[in-house]
Coordinates of C-alpha atoms and ligand atoms in Angstrom, one line a residue:
X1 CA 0.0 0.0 0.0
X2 CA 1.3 3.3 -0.8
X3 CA -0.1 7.1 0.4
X4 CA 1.4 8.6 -2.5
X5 CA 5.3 9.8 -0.3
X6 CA 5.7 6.3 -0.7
X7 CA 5.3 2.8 0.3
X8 CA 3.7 2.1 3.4
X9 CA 4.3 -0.5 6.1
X10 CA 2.2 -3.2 7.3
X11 CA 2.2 -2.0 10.9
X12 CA 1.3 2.0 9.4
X13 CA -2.2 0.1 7.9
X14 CA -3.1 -3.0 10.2
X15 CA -4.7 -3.5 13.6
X16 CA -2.9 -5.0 16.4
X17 CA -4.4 -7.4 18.2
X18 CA -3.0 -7.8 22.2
X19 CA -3.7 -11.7 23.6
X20 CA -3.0 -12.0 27.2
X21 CA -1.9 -16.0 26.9
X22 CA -3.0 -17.1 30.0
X23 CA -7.0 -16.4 29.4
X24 CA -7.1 -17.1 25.3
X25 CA -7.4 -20.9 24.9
X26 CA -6.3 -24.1 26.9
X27 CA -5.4 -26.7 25.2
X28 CA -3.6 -28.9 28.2
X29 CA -6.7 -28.9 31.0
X30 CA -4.5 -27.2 33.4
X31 CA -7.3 -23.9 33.6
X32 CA -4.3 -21.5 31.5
X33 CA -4.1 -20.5 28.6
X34 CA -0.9 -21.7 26.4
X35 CA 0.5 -21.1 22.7
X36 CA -0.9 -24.9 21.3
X37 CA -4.4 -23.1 22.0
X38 CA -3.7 -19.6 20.6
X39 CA -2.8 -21.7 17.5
X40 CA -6.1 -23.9 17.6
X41 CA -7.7 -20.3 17.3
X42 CA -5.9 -19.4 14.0
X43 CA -9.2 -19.1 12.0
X44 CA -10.9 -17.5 14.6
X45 CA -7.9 -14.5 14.3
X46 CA -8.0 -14.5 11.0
X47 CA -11.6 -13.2 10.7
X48 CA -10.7 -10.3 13.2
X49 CA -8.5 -8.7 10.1
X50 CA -5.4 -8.2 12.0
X51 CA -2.1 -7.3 10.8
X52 CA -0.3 -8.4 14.0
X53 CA -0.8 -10.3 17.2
X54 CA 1.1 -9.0 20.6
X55 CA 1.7 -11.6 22.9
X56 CA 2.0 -10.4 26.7
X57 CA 5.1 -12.0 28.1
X58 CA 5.4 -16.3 27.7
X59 CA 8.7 -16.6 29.2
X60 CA 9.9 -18.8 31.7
X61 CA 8.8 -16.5 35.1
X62 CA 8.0 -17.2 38.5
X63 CA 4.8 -15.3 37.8
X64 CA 5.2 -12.8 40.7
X65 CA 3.8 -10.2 38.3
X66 CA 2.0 -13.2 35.7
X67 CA 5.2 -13.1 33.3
X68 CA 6.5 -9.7 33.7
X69 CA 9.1 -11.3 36.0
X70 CA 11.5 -12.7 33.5
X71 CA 13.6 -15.6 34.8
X72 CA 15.0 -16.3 31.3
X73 CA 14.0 -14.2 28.1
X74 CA 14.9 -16.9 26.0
X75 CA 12.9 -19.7 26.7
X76 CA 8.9 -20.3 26.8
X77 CA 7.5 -21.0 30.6
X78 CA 5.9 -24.3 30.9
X79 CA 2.6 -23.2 31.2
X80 CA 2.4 -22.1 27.7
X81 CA 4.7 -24.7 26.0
X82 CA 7.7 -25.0 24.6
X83 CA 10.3 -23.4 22.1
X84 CA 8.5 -25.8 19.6
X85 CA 5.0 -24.6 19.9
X86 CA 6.4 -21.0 19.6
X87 CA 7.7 -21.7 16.4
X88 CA 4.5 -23.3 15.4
X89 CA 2.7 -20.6 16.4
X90 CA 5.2 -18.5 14.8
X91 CA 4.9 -20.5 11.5
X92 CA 0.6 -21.1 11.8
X93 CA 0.5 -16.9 12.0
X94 CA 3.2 -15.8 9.0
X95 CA 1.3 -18.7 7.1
X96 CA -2.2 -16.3 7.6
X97 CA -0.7 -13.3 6.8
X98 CA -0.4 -12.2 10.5
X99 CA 3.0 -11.2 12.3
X100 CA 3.8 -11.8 15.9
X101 CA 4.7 -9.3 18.5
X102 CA 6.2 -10.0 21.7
X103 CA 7.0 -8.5 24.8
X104 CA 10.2 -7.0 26.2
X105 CA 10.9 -6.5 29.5
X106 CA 14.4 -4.6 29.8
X107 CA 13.9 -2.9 32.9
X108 CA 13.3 -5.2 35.4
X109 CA 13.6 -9.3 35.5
X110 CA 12.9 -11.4 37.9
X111 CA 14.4 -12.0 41.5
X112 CA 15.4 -15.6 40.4
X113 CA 17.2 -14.6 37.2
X114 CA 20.4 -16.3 36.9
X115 CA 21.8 -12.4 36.4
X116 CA 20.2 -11.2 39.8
X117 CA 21.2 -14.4 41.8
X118 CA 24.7 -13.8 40.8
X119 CA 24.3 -10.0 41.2
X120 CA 23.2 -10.7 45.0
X121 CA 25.7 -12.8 45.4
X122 CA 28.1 -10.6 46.8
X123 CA 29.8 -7.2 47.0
X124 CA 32.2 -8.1 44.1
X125 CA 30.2 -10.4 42.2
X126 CA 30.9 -9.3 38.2
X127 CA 27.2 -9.2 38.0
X128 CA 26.6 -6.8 41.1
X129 CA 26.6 -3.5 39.2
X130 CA 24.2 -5.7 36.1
X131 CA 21.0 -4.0 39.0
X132 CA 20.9 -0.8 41.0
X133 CA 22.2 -1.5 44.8
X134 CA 22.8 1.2 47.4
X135 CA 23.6 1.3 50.6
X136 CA 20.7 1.9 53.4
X137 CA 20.4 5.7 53.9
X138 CA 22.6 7.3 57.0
X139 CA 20.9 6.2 60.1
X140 CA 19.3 3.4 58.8
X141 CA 16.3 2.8 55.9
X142 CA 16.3 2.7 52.2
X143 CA 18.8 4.9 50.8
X144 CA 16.2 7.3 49.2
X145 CA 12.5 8.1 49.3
X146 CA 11.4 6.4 45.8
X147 CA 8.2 4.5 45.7
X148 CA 7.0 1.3 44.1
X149 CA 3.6 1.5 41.8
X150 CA 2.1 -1.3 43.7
X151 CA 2.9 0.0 47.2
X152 CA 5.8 0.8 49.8
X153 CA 9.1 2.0 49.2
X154 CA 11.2 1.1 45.6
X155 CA 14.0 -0.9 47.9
X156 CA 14.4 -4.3 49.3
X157 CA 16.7 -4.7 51.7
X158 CA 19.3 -8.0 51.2
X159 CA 20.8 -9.4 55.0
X160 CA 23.4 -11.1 52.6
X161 CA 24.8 -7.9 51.2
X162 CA 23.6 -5.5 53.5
X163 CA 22.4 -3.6 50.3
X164 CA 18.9 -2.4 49.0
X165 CA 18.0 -2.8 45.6
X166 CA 15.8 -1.2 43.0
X167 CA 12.3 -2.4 42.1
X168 CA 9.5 0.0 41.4
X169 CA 7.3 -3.1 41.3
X170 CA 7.1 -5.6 42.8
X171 CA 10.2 -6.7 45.1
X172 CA 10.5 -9.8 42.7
X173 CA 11.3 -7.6 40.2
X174 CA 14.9 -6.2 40.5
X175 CA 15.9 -3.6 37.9
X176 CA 18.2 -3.7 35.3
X177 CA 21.3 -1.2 35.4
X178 CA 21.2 -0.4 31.4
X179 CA 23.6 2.0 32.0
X180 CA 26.0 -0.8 32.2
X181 CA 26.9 -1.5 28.4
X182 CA 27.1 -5.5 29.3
X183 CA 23.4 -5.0 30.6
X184 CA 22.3 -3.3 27.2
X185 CA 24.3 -5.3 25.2
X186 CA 22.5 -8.5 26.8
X187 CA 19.1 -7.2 26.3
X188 CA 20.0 -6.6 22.5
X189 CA 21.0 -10.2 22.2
X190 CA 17.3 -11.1 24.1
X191 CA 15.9 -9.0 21.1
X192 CA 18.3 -10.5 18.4
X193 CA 17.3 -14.2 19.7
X194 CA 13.5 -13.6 19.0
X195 CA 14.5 -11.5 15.4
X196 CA 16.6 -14.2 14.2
X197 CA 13.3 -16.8 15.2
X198 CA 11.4 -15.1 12.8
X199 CA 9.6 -12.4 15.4
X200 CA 8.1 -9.5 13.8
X201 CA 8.7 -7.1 16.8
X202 CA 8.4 -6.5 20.2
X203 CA 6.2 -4.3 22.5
X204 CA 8.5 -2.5 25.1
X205 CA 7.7 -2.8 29.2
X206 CA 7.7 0.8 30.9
X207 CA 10.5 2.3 29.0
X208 CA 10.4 5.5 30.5
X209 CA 11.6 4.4 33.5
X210 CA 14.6 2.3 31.7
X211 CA 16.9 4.8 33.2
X212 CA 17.1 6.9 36.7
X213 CA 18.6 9.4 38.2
X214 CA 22.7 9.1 38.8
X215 CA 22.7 10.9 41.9
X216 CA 19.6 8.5 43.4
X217 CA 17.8 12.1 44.8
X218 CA 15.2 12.4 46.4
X219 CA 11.9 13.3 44.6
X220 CA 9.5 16.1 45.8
X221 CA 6.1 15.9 47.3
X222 CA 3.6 16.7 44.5
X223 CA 1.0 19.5 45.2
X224 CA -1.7 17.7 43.8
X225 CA -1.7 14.4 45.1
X226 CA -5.3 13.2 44.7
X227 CA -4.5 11.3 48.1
X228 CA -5.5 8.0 46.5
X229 CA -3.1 6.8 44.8
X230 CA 0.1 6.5 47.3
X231 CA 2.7 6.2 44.0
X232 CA 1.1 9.6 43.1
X233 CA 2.6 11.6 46.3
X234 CA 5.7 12.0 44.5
X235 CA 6.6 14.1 41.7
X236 CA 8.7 11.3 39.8
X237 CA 11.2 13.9 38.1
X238 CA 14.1 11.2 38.8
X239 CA 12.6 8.1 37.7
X240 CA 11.1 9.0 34.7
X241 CA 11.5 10.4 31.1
X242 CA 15.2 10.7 31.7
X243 CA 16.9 12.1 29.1
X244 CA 19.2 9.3 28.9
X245 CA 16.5 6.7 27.9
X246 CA 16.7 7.7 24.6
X247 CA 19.9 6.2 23.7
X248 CA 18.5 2.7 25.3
X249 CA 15.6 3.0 22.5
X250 CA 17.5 4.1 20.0
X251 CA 19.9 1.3 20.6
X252 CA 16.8 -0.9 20.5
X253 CA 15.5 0.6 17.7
X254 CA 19.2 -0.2 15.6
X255 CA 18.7 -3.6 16.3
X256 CA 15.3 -4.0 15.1
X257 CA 16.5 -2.1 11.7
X258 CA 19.1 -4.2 11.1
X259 CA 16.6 -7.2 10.1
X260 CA 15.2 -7.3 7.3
X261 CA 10.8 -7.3 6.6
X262 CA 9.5 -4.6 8.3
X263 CA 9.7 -5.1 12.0
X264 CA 8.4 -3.0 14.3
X265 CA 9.2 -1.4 17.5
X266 CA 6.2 -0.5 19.9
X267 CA 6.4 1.7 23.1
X268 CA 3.9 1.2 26.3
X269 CA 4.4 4.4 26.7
X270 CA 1.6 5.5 29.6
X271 CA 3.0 9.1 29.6
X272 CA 1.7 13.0 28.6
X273 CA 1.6 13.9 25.6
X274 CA 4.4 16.4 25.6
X275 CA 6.7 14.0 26.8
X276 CA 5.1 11.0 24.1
X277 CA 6.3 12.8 21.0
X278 CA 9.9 12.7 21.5
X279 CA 9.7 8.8 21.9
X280 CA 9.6 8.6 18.1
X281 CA 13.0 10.3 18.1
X282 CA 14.6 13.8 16.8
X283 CA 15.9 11.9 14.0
X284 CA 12.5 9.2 13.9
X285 CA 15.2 6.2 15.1
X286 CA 13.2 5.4 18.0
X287 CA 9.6 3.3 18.6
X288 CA 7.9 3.0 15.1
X289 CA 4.4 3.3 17.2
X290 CA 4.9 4.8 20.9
X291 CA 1.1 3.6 22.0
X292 CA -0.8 6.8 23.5
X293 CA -3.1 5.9 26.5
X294 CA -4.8 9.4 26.6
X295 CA -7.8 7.5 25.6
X296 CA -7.9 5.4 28.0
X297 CA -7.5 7.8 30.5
X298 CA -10.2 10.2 29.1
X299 CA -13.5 10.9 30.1
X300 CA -16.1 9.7 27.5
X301 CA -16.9 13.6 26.3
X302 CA -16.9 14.3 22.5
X303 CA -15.4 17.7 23.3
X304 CA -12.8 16.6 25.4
X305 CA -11.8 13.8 23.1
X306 CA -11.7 15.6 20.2
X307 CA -9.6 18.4 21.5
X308 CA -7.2 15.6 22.7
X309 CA -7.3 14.1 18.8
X310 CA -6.5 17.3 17.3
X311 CA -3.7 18.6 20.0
X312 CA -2.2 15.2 19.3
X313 CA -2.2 15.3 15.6
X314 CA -1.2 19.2 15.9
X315 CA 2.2 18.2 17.6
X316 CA 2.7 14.5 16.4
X317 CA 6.1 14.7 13.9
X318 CA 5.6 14.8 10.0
X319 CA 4.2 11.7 8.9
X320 CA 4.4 10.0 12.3
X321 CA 1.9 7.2 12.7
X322 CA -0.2 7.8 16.2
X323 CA -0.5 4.3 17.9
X324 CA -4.1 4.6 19.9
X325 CA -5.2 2.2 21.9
X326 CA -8.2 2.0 24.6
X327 CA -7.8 -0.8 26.7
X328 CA -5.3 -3.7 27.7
X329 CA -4.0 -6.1 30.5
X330 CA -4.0 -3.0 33.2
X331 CA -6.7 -1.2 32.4
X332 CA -10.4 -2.0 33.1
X333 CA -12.7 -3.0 30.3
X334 CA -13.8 -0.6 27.7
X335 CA -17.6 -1.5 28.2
X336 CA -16.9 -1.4 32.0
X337 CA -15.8 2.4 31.8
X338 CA -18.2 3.6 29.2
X339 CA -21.4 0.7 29.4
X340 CA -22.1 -2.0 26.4
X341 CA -23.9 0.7 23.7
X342 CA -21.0 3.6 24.1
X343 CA -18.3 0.4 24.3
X344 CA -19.5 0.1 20.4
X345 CA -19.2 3.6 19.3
X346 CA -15.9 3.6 21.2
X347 CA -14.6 0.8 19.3
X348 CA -15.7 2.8 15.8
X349 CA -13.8 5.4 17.1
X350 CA -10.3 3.3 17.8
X351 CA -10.6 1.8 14.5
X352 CA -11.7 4.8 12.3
X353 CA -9.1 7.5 14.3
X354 CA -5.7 7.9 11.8
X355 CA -2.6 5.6 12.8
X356 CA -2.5 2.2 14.0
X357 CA -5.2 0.8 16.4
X358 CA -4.5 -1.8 19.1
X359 CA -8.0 -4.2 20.6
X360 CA -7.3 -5.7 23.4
X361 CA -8.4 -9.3 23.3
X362 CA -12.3 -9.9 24.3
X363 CA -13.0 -6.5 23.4
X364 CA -14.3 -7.7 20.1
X365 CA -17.0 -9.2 22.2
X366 CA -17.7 -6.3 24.8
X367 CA -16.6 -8.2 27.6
X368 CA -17.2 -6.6 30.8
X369 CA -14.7 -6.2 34.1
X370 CA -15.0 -9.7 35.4
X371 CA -15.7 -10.3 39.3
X372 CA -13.5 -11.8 40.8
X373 CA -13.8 -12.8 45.0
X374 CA -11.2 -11.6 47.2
X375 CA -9.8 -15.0 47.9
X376 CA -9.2 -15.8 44.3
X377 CA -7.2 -12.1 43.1
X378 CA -3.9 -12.6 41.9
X379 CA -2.7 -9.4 40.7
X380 CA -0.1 -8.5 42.9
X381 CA -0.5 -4.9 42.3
X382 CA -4.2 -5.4 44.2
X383 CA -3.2 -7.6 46.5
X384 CA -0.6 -5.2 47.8
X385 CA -1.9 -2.5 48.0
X386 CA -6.2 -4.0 49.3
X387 CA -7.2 0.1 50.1
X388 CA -7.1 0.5 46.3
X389 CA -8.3 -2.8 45.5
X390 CA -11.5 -2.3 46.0
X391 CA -11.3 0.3 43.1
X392 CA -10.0 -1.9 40.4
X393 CA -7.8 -5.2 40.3
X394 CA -6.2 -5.7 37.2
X395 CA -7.5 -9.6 37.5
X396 CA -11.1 -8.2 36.1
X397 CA -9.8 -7.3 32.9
X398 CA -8.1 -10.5 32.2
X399 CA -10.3 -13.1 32.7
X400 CA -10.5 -15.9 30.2
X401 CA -12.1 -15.6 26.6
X402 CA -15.6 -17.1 26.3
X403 CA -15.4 -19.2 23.3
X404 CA -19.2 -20.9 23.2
X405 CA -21.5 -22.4 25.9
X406 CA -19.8 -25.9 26.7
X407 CA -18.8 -26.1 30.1
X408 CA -16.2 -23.5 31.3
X409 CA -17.3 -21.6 28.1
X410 CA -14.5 -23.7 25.5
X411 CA -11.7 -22.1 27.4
X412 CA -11.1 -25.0 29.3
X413 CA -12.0 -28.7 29.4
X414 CA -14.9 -29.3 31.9
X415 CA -14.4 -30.3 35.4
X416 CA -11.1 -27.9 35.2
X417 CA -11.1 -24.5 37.6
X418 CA -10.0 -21.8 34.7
X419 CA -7.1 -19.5 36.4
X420 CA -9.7 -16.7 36.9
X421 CA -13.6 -17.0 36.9
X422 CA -15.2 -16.5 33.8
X423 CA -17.1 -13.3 33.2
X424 CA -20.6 -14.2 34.5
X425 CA -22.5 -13.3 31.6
X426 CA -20.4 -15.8 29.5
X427 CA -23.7 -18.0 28.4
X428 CA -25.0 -15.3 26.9
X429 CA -21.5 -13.3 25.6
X430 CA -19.3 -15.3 23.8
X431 CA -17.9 -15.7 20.4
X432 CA -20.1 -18.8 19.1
X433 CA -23.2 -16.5 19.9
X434 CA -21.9 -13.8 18.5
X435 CA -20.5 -14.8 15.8
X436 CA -24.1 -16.0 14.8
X437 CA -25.9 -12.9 15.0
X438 CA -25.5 -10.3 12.4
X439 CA -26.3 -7.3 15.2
X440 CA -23.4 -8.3 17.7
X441 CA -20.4 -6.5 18.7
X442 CA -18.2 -9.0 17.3
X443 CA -20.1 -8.8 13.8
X444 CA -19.1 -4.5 13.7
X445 CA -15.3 -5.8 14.9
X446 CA -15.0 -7.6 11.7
X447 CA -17.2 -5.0 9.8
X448 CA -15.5 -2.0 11.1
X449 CA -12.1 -4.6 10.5
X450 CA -13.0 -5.4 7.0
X451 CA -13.4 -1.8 6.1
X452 CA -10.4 -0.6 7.1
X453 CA -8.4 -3.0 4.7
X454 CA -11.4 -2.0 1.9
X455 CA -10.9 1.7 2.7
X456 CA -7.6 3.5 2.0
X457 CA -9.3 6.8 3.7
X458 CA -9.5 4.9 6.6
X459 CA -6.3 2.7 7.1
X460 CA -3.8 5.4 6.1
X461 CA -6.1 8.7 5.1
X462 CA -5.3 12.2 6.4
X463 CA -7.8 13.4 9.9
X464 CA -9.5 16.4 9.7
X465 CA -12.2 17.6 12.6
X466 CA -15.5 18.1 11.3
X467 CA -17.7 21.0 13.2
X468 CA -21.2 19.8 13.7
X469 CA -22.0 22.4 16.3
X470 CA -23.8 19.4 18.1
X471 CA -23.1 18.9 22.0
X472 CA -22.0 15.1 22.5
X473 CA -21.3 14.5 18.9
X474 CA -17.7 14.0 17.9
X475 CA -17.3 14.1 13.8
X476 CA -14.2 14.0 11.4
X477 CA -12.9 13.4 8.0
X478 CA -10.9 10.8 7.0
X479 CA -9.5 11.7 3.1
X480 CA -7.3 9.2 0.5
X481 CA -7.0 10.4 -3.3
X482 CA -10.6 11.0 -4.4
X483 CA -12.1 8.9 -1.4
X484 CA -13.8 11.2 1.7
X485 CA -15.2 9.4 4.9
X486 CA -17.4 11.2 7.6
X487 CA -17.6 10.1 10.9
X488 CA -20.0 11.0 13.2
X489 CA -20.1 9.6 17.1
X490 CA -22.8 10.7 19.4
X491 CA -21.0 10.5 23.1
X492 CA -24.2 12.3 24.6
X493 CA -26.7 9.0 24.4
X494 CA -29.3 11.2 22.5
X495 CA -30.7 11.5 19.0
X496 CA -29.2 14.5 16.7
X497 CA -30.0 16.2 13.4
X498 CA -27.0 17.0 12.0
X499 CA -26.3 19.8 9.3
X500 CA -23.4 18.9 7.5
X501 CA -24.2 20.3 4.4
X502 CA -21.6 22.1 3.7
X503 CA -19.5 19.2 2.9
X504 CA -21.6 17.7 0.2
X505 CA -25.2 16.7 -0.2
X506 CA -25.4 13.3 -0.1
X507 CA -23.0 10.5 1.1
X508 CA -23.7 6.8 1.5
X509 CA -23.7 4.9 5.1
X510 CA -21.0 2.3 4.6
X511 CA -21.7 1.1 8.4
X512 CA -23.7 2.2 11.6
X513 CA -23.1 0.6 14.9
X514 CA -26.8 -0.1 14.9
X515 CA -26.2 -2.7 12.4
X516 CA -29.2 -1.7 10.4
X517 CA -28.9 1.4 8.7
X518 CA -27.6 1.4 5.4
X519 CA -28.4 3.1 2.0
X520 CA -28.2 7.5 1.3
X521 CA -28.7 10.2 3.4
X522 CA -29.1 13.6 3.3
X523 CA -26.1 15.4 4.4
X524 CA -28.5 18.9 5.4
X525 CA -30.4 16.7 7.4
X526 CA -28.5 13.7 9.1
X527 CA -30.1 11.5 11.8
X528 CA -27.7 10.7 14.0
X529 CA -29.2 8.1 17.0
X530 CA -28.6 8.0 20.3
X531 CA -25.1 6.0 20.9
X532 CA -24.6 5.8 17.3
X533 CA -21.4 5.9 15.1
X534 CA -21.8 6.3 11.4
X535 CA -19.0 6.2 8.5
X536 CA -20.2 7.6 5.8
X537 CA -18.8 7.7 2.0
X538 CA -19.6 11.5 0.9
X539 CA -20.2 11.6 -2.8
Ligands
NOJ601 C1 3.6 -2.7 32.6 C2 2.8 -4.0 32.3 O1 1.8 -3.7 31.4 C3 2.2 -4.4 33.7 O2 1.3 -5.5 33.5 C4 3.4 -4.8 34.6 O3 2.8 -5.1 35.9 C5 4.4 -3.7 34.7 N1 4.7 -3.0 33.4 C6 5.7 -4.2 35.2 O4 6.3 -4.9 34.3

């Protein structure tokens, strides 16, 4: 595909599609997910229309933080297989079209990392500098006031040692030293491992916090502390975004270049937008796609999200691809945050917005924030920190995919107690159902899916803002060669009359989120319904 300034790449056009492995498919009867069942679901991926699937993290882990504790980058935890079902996988995807993103880690592994063991060791270890030790602060303590994001101070003390160590996660999770050029040099050889296996890319973990402050200072009170969120009393102006990061990406980012095929570097990168832009790089040698959250984090308000649309594509680089996405592992459900008819309209939005949309698995479906009983939550970021869990625990937005209405809803054989409860509306929410009935949420996934790779104006078209001068209606233009899309969201829940005759008279629904509009309307005098998206072809 080309937008005229050249070829475009797959991962400019396509839709990334994020599994979390453990709540896909089992295929062994132990309750988890594992690769042998992601690649029993081939067809089933297929019809979603994606360029790419991103696996979350499948490597061998003590699963403190459910595989973002790497004990060994290079080879596949039990749970999900082996090497050999990877490359399957690997082989069953490339031979539908669709590449395969995984997970890096680089700022943290795990405490039982054959690097950290060594590094804890002892004083003079030659690992000890590979992580961030200090001693305790004069007087006793950690040596500095930094906080973990799921509760308590950054530091672990270690008797052996008499050192703390780094971890803003949890204290299984010792970080890296990349300043070190043995530690960076390691990671790239993680990277090259995967590229030389026939990986398409790799979605980075937190890399603005891959590097801290030298001077391990203090970091101030903030102001504004909402008094909720305890890692939110500090101003973190010496764990994150520092400058120095940059050369780790760009490093990265060499490394991904120097293979050949179009692979792709992707940045979870949860920060403002100010700070998001320079993530592509001065020179454009950084992430291909630095993912913007602002989405997720926004209130469901046409005004509010368009002005966030257009001050992102006001200060996005020339021809920089913006990398949305509303929902994934951390995050709760999209129909959770907005309810089921908005979670439709949101998902027309995500896949009709310019740049490169990633679904987080069971979205297609509108699944809902499971429920999960105290005694079975196993995020560790909940279960550390139980005043907050109350709020959200990350566990609800990752329980398993409902396939159809067999016992344990096809996940998992019968008789076998899935890893985390099943959504309880699974009998009547789940892909066999839906799949069957034309009006489902699945059926606009694959019809909003299928237009994008129909649609040049929508996979790689120019954004323009259209002005409907309606409260609670969001509109914009999407434009390739001779072919102009409208889209009009209503965010308000009501009925509108829309005038938007001043771009043309007529234009043609291609799709409503209804399902059952189709045919011309009159551009003077546009119905819009309540919770409805349209795309419209003007003409
Ligand atoms: C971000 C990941 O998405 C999250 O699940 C994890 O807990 C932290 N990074 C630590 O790796």
């Amino acid at each position: 595909m080309t937008d005229g300034n050249g070829t475009l790449a797959w991962w400019q056009t396509g839709i990334i599609y994020q599994i979390y492995p453990l709540s896909f498919q089992d295929s062994d009867g132990d309750g988890r997910g594992d690769l042998p069942g992601i690649l029993h679901r081939l067809d089933y991926l297929a019809d979603l229309n994606i360029a790419a699937v991103w696996l979350s993290p499948v490597f061998a882990s003590p699963m403190r933080d459910f595989g973002y504790d790497v004990a060994d980058y290079t080879s596949i935890h039990p749970w999900f297989g082996t090497l050999s079902d990877f490359d399957r996988l690997l082989a069953g995807l490339h031979g539908r079209g669709i590449k395969l993103i995984l997970d890096l880690v680089p700022n943290h592994t795990s405490d039982r990392h054959p690097w950290f063991l060594e590094s804890r060791s002892s004083r003079d270890n030659p690992r000890r500098d590979w992580y961030l030790w200090r001693d305790p602060a004069p007087g006793g303590g950690p040596p500095n006031n930094w906080l973990s994001f799921f509760g308590g101070p950054a530091w672990t003390y270690d008797e052996t040692t008499g050192q703390y160590y780094l971890h803003q996660f949890t204290p299984e999770q010792p970080e890296l030293n990349l300043r070190h050029p043995a530690v960076l040099e390691a990671m790239l050889e993680v990277m090259r491992f995967w590229l030389d296996r026939g990986v398409d890319g790799f979605r980075v973990d937190v890399p603005w916090l891959l590097i801290k402050d030298a001077g391990f200072r203090d970091e101030p009170e903030n102001p504004a502390w909402d008094g909720i969120d305890p890692h939110g009393r500090l101003l973190h102006i010496h764990t994150a975004h520092q400058p120095e990061l940059h050369r780790i990406i760009r490093a990265m980012r060499a490394v991904v270049d120097g293979y050949p095929g179009e692979r792709v570097l992707i940045g979870e990168t949860n920060v403002p937008e100010e700070e998001l832009v320079k993530y592509y790089g001065a020179a454009r040698d950084e992430f291909h796609l630095p993912f913007n959250f602002r989405l997720i984090h926004a209130p469901w308000d046409a005004r509010k999200i368009r002005q966030m649309v257009e001050t992102y594509e006001a200060i996005l680089p020339q021809r920089a691809s913006p990398a949305w996405v509303l929902g994934n592992h951390d995050q709760p459900r999209i129909a959770s945050r907005f309810g089921p008819d908005a979670a439709r309209v949101a998902t027309m939005l995500l896949l009709t917005l310019r740049g490169t949309p990633t679904c987080y698995y069971g979205d297609e479906l509108g699944m809902e924030n499971g429920v999960i009983p105290r005694d079975r939550i196993r995020d560790p970021q909940a279960l550390n920190q139980p005043g907050i869990s109350g709020v959200f625990n990350r566990d609800e937005a990752r329980t398993p995919l409902p396939w159809d209405t067999s016992p344990n809803a096809g996940f998992a054989p019968e008789g076998v107690d899935p890893w985390l409860p099943l959504g309880e509306d699974w009998p009547m929410r789940n892909v066999a159902r839906q799949a069957a009935d034309p009006r489902s949420m699945l059926a606009l996934f694959r019809a909003l899916t299928r237009l994008r790779q129909c649609h040049p104006a929508l996979s790689h078209g120019s954004y323009e803002s259209v002005d409907t001068k309606a409260d609670g209606v969001f509109a914009y233009k999407r434009t390739a060669g001779a072919e102009r899309l409208l889209i009009v969201l209503d965010f308000a829940g009501s009925e509108h009359l829309l005038d938007s005759g001043e771009l043309a008279d007529g234009a043609e629904i291609l799709l409503s989120t209804g399902m059952r509009r189709t045919g011309r309307v009159d551009l003077r005098r546009l119905r819009l319904l309540s919770n409805e998206g349209l795309i419209l072809k003007i003409s």
